[in-house]
CSV table of C-alpha atoms and ligand atoms in Angstrom, one decimal:
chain,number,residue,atom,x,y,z
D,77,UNK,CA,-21.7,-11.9,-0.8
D,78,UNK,CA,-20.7,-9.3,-3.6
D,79,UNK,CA,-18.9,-6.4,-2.5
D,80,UNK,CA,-17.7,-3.7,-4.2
D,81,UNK,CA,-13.8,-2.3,-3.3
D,82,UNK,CA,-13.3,0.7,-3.9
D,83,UNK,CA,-9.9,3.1,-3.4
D,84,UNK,CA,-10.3,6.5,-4.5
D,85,UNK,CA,-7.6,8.7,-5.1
D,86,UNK,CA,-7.8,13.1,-6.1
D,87,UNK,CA,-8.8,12.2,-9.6
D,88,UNK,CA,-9.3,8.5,-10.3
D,89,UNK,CA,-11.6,5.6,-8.4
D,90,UNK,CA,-9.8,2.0,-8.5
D,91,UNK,CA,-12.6,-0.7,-8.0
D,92,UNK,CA,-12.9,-4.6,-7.7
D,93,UNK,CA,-15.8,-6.8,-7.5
D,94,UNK,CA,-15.5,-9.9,-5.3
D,95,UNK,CA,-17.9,-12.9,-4.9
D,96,UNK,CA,-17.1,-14.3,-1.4
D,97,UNK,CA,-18.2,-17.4,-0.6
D,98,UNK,CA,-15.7,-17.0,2.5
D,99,UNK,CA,-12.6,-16.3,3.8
D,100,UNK,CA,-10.9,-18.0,1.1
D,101,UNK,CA,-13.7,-19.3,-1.3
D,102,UNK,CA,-14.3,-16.1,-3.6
D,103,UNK,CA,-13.8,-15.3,-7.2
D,104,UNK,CA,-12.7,-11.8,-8.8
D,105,UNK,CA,-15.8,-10.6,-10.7
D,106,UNK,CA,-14.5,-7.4,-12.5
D,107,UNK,CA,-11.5,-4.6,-11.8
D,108,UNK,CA,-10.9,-1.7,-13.1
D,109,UNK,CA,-10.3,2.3,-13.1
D,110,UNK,CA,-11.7,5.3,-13.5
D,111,UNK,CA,-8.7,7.9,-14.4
D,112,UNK,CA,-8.7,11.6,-15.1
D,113,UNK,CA,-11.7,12.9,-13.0
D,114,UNK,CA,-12.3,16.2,-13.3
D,115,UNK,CA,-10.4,16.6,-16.2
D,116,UNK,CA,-11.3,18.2,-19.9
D,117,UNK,CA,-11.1,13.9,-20.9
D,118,UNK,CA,-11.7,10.6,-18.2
D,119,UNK,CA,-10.8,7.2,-19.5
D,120,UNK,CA,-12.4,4.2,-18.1
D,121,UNK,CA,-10.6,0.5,-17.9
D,122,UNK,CA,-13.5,-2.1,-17.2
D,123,UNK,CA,-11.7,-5.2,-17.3
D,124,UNK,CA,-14.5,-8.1,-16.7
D,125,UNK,CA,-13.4,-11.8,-15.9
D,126,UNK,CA,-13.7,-13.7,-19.0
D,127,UNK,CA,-14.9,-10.7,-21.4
D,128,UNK,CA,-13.3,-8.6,-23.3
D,129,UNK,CA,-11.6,-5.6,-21.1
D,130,UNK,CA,-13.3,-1.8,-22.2
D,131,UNK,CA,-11.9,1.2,-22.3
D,132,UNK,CA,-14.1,4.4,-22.9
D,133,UNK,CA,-13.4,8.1,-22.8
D,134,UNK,CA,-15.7,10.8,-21.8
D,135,UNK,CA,-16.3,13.4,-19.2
D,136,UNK,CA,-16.4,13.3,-15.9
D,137,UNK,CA,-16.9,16.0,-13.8
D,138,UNK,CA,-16.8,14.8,-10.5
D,139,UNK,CA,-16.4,11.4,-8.3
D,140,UNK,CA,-20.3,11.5,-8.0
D,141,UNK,CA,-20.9,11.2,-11.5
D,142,UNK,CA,-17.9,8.9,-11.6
D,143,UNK,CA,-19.1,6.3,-9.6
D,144,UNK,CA,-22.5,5.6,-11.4
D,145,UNK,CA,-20.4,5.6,-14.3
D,146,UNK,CA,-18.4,2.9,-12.9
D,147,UNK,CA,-21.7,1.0,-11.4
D,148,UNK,CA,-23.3,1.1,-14.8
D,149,UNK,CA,-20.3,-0.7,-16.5
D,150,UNK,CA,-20.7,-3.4,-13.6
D,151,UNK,CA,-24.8,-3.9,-14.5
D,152,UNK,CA,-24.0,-2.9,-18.4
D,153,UNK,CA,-25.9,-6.5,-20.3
D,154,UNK,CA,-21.9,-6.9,-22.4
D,155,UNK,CA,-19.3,-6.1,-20.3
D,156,UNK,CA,-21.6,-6.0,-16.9
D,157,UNK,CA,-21.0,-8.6,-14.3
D,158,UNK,CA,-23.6,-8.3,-12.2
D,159,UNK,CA,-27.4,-7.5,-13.5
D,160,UNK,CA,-28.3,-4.8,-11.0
D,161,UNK,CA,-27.5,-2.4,-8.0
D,162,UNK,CA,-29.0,-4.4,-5.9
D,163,UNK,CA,-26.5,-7.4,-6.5
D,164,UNK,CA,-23.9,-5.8,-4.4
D,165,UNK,CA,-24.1,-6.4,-0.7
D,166,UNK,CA,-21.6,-4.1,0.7
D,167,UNK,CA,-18.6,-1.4,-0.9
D,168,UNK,CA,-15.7,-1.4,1.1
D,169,UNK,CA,-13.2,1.7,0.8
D,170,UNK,CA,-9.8,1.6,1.4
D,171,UNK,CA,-8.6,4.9,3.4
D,172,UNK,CA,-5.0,5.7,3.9
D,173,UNK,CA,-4.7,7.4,7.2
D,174,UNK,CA,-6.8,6.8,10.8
D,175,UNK,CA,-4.4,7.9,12.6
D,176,UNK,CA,-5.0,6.6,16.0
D,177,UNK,CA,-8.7,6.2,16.1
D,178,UNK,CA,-9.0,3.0,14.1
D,179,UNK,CA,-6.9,0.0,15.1
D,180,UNK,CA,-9.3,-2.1,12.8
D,181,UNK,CA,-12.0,-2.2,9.9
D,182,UNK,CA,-15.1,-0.7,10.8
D,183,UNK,CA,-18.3,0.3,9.1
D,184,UNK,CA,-18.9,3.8,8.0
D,185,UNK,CA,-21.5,6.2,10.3
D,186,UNK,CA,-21.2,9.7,11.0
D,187,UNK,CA,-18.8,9.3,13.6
D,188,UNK,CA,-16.4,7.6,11.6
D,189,UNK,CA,-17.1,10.1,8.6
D,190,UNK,CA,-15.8,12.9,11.1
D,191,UNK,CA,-13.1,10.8,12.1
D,192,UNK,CA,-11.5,10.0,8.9
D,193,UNK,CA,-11.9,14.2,8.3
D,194,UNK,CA,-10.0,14.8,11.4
D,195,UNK,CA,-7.4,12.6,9.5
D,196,UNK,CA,-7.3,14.8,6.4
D,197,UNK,CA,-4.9,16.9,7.8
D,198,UNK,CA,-2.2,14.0,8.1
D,199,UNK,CA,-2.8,12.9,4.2
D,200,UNK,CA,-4.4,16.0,2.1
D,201,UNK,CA,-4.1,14.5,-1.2
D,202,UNK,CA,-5.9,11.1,0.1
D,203,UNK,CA,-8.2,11.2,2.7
D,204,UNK,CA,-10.1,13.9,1.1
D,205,UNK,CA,-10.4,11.7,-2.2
D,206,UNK,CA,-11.6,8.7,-0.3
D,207,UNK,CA,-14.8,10.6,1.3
D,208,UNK,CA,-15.6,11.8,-1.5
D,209,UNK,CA,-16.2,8.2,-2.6
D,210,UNK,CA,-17.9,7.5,0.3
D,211,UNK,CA,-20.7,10.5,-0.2
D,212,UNK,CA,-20.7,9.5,-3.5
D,213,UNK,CA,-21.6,5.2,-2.8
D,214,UNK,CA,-24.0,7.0,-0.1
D,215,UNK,CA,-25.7,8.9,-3.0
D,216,UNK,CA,-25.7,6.4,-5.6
D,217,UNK,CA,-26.5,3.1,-3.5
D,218,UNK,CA,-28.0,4.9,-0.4
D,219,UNK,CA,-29.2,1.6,1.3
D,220,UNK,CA,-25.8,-0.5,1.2
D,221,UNK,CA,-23.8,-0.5,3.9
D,222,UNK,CA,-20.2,0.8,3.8
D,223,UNK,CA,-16.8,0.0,5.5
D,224,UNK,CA,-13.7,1.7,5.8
D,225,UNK,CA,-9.8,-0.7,6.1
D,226,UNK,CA,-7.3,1.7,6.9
D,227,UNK,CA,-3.5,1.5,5.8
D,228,UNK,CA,-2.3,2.4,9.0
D,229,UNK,CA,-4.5,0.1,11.2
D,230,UNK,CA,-2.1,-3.0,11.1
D,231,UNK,CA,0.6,-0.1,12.5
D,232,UNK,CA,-1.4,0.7,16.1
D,233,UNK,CA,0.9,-1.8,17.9
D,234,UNK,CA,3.9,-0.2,17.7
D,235,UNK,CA,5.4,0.9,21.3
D,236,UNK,CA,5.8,4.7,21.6
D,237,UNK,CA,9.7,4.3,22.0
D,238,UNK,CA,9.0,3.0,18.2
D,239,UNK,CA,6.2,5.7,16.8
D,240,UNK,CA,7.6,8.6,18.5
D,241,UNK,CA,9.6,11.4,17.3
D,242,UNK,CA,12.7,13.1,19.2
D,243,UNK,CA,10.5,16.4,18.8
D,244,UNK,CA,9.2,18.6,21.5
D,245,UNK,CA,7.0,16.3,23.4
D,246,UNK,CA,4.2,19.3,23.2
D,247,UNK,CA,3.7,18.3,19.0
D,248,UNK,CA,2.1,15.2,19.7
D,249,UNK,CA,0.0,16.4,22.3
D,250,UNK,CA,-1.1,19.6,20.1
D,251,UNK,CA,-0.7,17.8,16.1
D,252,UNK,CA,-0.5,13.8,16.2
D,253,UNK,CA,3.2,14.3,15.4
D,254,UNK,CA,4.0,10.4,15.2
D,255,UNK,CA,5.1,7.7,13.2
D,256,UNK,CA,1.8,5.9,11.8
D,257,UNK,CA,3.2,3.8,9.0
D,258,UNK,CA,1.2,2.8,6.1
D,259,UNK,CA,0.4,0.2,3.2
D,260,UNK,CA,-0.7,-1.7,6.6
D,261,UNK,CA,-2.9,-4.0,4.5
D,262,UNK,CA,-0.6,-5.4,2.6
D,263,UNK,CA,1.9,-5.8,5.3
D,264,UNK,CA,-0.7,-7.7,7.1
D,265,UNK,CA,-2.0,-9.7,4.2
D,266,UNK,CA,1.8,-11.2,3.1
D,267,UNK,CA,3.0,-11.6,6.8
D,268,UNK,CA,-0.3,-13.8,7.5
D,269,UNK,CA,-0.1,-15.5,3.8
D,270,UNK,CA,4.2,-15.9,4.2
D,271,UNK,CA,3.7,-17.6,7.4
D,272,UNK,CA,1.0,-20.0,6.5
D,273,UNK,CA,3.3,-21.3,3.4
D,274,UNK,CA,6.4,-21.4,5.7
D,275,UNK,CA,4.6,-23.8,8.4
D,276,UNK,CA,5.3,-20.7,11.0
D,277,UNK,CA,3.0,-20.2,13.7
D,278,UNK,CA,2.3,-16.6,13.6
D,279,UNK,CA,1.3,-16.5,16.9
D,280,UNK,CA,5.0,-17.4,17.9
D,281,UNK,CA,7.3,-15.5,14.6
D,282,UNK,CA,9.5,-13.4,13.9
D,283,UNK,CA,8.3,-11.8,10.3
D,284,UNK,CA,10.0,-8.9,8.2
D,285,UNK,CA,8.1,-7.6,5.3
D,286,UNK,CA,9.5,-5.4,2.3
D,287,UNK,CA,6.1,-4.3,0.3
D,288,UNK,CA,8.6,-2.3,-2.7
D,289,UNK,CA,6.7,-1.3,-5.4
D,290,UNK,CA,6.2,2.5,-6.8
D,291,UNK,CA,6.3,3.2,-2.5
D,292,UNK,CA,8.1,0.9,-0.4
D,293,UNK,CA,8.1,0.6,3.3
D,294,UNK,CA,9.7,-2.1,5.2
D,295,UNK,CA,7.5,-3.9,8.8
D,296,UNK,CA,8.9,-5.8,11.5
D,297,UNK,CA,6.0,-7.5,12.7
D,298,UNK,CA,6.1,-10.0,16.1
D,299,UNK,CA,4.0,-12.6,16.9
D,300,UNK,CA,1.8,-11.3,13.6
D,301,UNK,CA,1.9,-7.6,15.3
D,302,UNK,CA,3.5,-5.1,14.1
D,303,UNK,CA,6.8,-4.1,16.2
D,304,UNK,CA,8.1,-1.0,13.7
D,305,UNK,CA,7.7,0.1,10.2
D,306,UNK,CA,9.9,2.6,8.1
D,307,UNK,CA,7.3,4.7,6.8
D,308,UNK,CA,6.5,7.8,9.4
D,309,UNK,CA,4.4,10.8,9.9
D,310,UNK,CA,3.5,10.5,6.3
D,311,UNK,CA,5.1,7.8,3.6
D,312,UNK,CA,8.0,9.7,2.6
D,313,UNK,CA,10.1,8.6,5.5
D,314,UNK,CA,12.1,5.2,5.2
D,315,UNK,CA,13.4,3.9,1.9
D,316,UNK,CA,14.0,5.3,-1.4
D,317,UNK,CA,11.1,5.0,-3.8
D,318,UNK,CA,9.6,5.7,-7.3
D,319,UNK,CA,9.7,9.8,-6.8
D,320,UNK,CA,10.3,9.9,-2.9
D,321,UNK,CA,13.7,10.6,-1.3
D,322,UNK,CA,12.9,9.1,2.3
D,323,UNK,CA,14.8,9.2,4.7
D,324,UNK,CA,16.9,12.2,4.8
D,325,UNK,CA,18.7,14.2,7.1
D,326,UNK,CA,16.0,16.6,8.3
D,327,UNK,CA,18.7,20.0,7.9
D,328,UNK,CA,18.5,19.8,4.2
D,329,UNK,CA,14.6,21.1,3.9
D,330,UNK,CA,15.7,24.3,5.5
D,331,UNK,CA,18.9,24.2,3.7
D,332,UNK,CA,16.9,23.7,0.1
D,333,UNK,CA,14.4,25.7,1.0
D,334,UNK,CA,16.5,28.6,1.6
D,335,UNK,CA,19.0,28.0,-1.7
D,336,UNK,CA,16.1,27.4,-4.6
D,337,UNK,CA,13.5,29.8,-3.0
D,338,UNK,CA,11.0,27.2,-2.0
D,339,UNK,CA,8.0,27.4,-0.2
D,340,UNK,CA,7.0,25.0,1.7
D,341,UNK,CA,4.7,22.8,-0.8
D,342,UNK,CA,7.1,23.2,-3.2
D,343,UNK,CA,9.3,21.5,-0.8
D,344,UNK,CA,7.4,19.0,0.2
D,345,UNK,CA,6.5,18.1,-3.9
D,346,UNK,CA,10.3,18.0,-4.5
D,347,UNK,CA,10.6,15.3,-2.5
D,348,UNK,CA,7.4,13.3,-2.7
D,349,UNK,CA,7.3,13.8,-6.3
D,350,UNK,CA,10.9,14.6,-7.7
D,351,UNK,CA,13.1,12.3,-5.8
D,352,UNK,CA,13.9,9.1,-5.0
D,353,UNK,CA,14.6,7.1,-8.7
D,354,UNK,CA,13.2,10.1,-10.9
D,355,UNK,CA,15.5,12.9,-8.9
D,356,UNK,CA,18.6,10.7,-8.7
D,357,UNK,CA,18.3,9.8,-12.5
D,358,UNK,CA,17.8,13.6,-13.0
D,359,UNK,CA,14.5,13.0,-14.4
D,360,UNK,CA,15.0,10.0,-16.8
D,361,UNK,CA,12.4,7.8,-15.0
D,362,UNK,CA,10.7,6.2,-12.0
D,363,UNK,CA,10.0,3.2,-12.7
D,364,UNK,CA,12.3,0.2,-12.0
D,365,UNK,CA,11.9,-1.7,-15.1
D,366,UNK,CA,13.9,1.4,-17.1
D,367,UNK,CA,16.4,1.2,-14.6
D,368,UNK,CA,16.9,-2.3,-15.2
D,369,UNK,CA,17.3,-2.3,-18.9
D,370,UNK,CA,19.6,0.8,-18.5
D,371,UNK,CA,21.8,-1.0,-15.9
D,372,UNK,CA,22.1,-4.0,-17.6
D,373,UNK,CA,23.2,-1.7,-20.8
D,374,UNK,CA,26.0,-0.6,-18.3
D,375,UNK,CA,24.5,3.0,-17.3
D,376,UNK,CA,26.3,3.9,-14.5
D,377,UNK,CA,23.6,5.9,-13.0
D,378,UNK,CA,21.3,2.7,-12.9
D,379,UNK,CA,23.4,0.9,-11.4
D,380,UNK,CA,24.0,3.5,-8.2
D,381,UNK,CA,20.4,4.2,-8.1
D,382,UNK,CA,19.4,0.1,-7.6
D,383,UNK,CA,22.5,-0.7,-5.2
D,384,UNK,CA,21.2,2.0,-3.3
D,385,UNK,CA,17.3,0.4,-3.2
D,386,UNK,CA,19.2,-2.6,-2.0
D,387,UNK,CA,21.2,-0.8,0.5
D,388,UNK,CA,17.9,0.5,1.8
D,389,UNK,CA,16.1,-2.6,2.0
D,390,UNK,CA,19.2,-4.3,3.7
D,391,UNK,CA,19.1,-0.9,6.7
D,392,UNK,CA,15.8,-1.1,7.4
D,393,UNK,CA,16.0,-5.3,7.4
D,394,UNK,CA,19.2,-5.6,9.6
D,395,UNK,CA,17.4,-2.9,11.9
D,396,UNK,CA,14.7,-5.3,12.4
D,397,UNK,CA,16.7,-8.3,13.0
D,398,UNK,CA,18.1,-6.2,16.1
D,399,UNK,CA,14.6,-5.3,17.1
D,400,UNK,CA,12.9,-8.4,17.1
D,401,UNK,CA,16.8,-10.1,18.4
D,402,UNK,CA,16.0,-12.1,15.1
D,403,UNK,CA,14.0,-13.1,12.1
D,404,UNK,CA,11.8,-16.2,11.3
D,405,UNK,CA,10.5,-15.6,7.8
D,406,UNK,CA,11.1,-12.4,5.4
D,407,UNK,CA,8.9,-12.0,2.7
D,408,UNK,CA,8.9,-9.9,-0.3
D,409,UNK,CA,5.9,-8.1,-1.9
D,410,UNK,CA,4.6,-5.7,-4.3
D,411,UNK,CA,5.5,-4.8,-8.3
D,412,UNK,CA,9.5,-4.4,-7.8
D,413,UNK,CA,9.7,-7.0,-5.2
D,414,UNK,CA,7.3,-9.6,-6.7
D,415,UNK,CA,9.5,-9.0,-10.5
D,416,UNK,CA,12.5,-8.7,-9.7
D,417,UNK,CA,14.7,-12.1,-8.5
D,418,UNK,CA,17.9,-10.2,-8.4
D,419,UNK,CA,16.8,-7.4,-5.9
D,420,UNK,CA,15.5,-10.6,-3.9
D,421,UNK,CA,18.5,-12.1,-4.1
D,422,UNK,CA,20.7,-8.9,-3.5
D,423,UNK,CA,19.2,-8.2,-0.3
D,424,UNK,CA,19.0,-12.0,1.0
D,425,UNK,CA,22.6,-12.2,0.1
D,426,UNK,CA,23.3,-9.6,3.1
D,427,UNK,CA,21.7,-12.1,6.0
D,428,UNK,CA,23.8,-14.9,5.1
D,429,UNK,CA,25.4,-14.1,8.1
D,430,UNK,CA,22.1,-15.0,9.6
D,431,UNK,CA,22.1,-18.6,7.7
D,432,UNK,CA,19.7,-16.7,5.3
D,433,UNK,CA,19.7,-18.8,2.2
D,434,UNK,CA,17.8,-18.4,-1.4
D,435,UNK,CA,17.2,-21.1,-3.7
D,436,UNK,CA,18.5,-19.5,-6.9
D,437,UNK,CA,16.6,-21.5,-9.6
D,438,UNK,CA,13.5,-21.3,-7.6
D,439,UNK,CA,14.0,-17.5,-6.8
D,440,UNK,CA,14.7,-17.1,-10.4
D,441,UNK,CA,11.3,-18.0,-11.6
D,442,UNK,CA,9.4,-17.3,-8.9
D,443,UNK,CA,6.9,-14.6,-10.4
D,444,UNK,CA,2.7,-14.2,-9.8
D,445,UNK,CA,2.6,-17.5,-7.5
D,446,UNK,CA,2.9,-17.5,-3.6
D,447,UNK,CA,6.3,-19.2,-2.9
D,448,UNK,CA,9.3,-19.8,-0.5
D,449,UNK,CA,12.4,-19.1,-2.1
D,450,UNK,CA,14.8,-20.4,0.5
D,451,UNK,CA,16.4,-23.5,0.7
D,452,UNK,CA,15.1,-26.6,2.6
D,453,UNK,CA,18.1,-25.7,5.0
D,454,UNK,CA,17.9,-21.9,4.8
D,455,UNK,CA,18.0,-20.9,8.8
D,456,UNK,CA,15.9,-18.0,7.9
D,457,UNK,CA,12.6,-18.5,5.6
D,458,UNK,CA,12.5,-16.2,2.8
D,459,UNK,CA,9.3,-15.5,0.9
D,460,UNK,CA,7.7,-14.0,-2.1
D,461,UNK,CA,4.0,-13.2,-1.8
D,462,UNK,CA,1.8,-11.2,-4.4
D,463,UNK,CA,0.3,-8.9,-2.1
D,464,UNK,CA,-3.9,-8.7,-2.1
D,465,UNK,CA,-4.9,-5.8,-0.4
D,466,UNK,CA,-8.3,-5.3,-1.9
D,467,UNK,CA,-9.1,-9.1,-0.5
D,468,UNK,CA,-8.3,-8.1,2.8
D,469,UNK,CA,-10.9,-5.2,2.1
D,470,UNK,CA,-13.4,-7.7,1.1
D,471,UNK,CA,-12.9,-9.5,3.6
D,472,UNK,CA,-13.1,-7.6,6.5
D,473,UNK,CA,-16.0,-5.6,5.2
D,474,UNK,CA,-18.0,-9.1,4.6
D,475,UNK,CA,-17.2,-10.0,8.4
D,476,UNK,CA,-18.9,-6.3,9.2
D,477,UNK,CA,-21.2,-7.1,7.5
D,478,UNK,CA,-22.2,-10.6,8.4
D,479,UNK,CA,-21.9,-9.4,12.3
D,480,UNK,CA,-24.5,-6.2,11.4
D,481,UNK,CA,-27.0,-8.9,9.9
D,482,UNK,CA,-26.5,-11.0,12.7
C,677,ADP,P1,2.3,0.9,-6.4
C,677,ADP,O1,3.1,1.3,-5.2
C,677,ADP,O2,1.9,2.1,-7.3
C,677,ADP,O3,1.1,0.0,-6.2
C,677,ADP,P2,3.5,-1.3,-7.7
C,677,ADP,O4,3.5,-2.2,-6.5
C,677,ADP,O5,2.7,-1.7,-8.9
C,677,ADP,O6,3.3,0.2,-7.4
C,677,ADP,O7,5.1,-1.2,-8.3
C,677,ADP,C1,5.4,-0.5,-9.4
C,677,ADP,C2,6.9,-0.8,-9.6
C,677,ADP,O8,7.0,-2.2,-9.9
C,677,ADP,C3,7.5,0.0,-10.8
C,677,ADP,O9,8.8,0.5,-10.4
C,677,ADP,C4,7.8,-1.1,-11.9
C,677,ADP,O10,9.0,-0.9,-12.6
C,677,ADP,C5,7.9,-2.4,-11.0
C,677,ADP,N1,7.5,-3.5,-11.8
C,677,ADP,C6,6.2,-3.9,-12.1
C,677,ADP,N2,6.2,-4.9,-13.0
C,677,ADP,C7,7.4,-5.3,-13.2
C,677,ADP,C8,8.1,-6.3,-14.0
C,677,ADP,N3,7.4,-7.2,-14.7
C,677,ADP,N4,9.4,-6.3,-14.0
C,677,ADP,C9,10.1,-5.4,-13.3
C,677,ADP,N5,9.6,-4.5,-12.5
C,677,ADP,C10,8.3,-4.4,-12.5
């Protein structure tokens, strides 16, 4: 079955094209990205398995005209993979935010449509971008059927001592004022995958997650359900990140607020968008890799910024550890996490006290593979899993399929 992932953002449309034979038979026909939508210029990256990748410029007006120009690069006779519309089977979107009306993948009808636009109003900038890409499959390839994973899905289980807020009680009745997590997929995907390599039953574990990559959330998940998670409301809360403070103590909005003159989304773009690594390095960068090279060249700066990602981590792990009265299995995930053995270390190195114990060599190279990098005799398995989320798309929008054709 071909289907067709797609994850749309404001002004861009990610894609993968998957051939599943099954659950774990498939092969990765084609990914790429559509960038700059809108924009005076887009730029298209078609990168096909076993041609040579594409990148084109031109216009783009809008994510209608987008996504044929997306389709025709999969049928094109060069760089194509497929030879026509018809080849695909299925698309399946990823959506950030369902709130607390999907628990699980579903296939896309009008009731879900108004659904996921009730949910706008807890993630402006992305649910609004992903039904655009819906209405723009539904105009391009009117007859294939659509489904919908949510990020915050695998987050439903959570008790409501865990998702809710010391706020007026009246907020979640009137707004959805709640913790609802997210990057649920990928949570799910590494706890499931972790377990299998560590020979744990996941019907009977103990699992901690750490997806850290540009944003970075932490899950405590219980007998494969998920028990807690560090992002909130929205994914600020939790950890520090890329350009995102986190946690914080909730005084200083009003505080900042009322010192710089800021409105309200000027606020909330200081800290989703000028925090976290970019903020504390006052604007030097957000990604990891600088810091890195700038710590190892003995900036001191660098060096505060990463002992506090570790710090984080280590909070939100030992906070699980209480939760679940112990741990089985952590895994780590995600483009800091999965590249960089001595956060992996760093943070392991804080449950030794738990018999937590990482095999140095292997930890050291461990990088693009699925692999357990504690020792033989670690008490706690640790884990380092590339995470997948665009498979666990796939799948579950084969299974919708398969079920609808049943
Ligand atoms: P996103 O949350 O946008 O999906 P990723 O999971 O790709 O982000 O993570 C991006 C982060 O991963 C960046 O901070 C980057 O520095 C870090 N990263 C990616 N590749 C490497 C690498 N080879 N070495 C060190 N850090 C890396």
């Amino acid at each position: 079955m071909i289907i067709l992932v797609i994850n749309c953002g404001s002004s861009s449309i990610k894609y993968q094209v998957l051939d599943m034979k099954n659950d774990n038979e498939y092969s990765l026909l084609a990914k790429g990205i559509l960038e700059r939508i809108a924009m005076p210029m887009s730029k298209l990256t078609h990168k096909p398995t076993g041609k040579t990748p594409v990148v084109m410029e031109m216009p783009v007006a809008d994510h209608k005209i987008g996504m044929r120009i997306v389709l025709d690069a999969l049928v094109n006779p060069e760089y194509g993979v497929i030879s026509s519309f018809s080849d695909i089977d299925a698309v399946g979107h990823r959506i950030v935010q369902g709130a607390e009306y999907f628990d699980k993948s579903v296939l896309v009808d009008d009731e879900v449509i108004r659904k996921i636009t009730v949910c706008c109003d807890f993630a402006p900038l992305h649910n609004p971008a992903h039904l655009l890409g819906i209405e723009a499959v539904s105009n391009v390839l009117p007859d294939v059927p659509q489904a919908v994973t949510f990020d915050t899905a695998f987050h439903q289980t959570m008790a409501p001592e865990v998702y809710m807020y010391a706020l007026p009680y009246q907020y979640y009745k009137k707004y959805g004022v709640r913790r609802y997590g997210a990057h649920g997929t990928s949570h799910q995907y590494v706890s499931q995958r972790g377990a299998a390599l560590a020979g744990i039953p996941l019907d009977n574990s103990r699992i901690i997650t750490c997806h850290i990559g540009n944003g970075s959330s932490v899950t405590a998940i219980r007998n494969g359900k998920v028990v807690d998670t560090s992002m909130g409301f929205t994914p600020l809360e939790g950890m520090i990140m890329g350009t995102r403070c986190g946690s914080i103590d909730a005084s200083l909005v009003p505080y900042l607020m009322k010192k710089e003159n800021k409105t309200p989304d000027e606020m909330t773009a200081l800290m989703n968008k000028e925090s976290g690594f970019l903020g504390m390095s006052e604007g030097v960068t957000s990604d990891c890799r600088d810091l890195v090279d700038r710590r190892e060249a003995g900036d001191e700066r660098a060096r505060l910024i990463l002992a506090k990602l570790v710090l984080d981590i280590t909070k939100l792990v030992g906070s699980y550890v209480a939760e679940m009265n112990g741990v089985d299995l952590i895994v780590f995930t995600a483009g800091i996490a999965e590249n960089n053995p001595w956060l992996r270390r760093d943070v392991s190195a804080n449950f030794a006290y738990l018999g937590a114990k990482i095999d140095e060599e292997v930890n050291a190279v461990a990088r693009g593979s699925e692999t357990i990098i504690s020792t033989p005799d670690s008490k706690v398995k640790i884990a380092m899993i590339p995470t997948d989320e665009e498979l666990v798309i796939a799948r579950d929008t084969m299974h919708l399929v398969e079920d609808l054709r049943k």
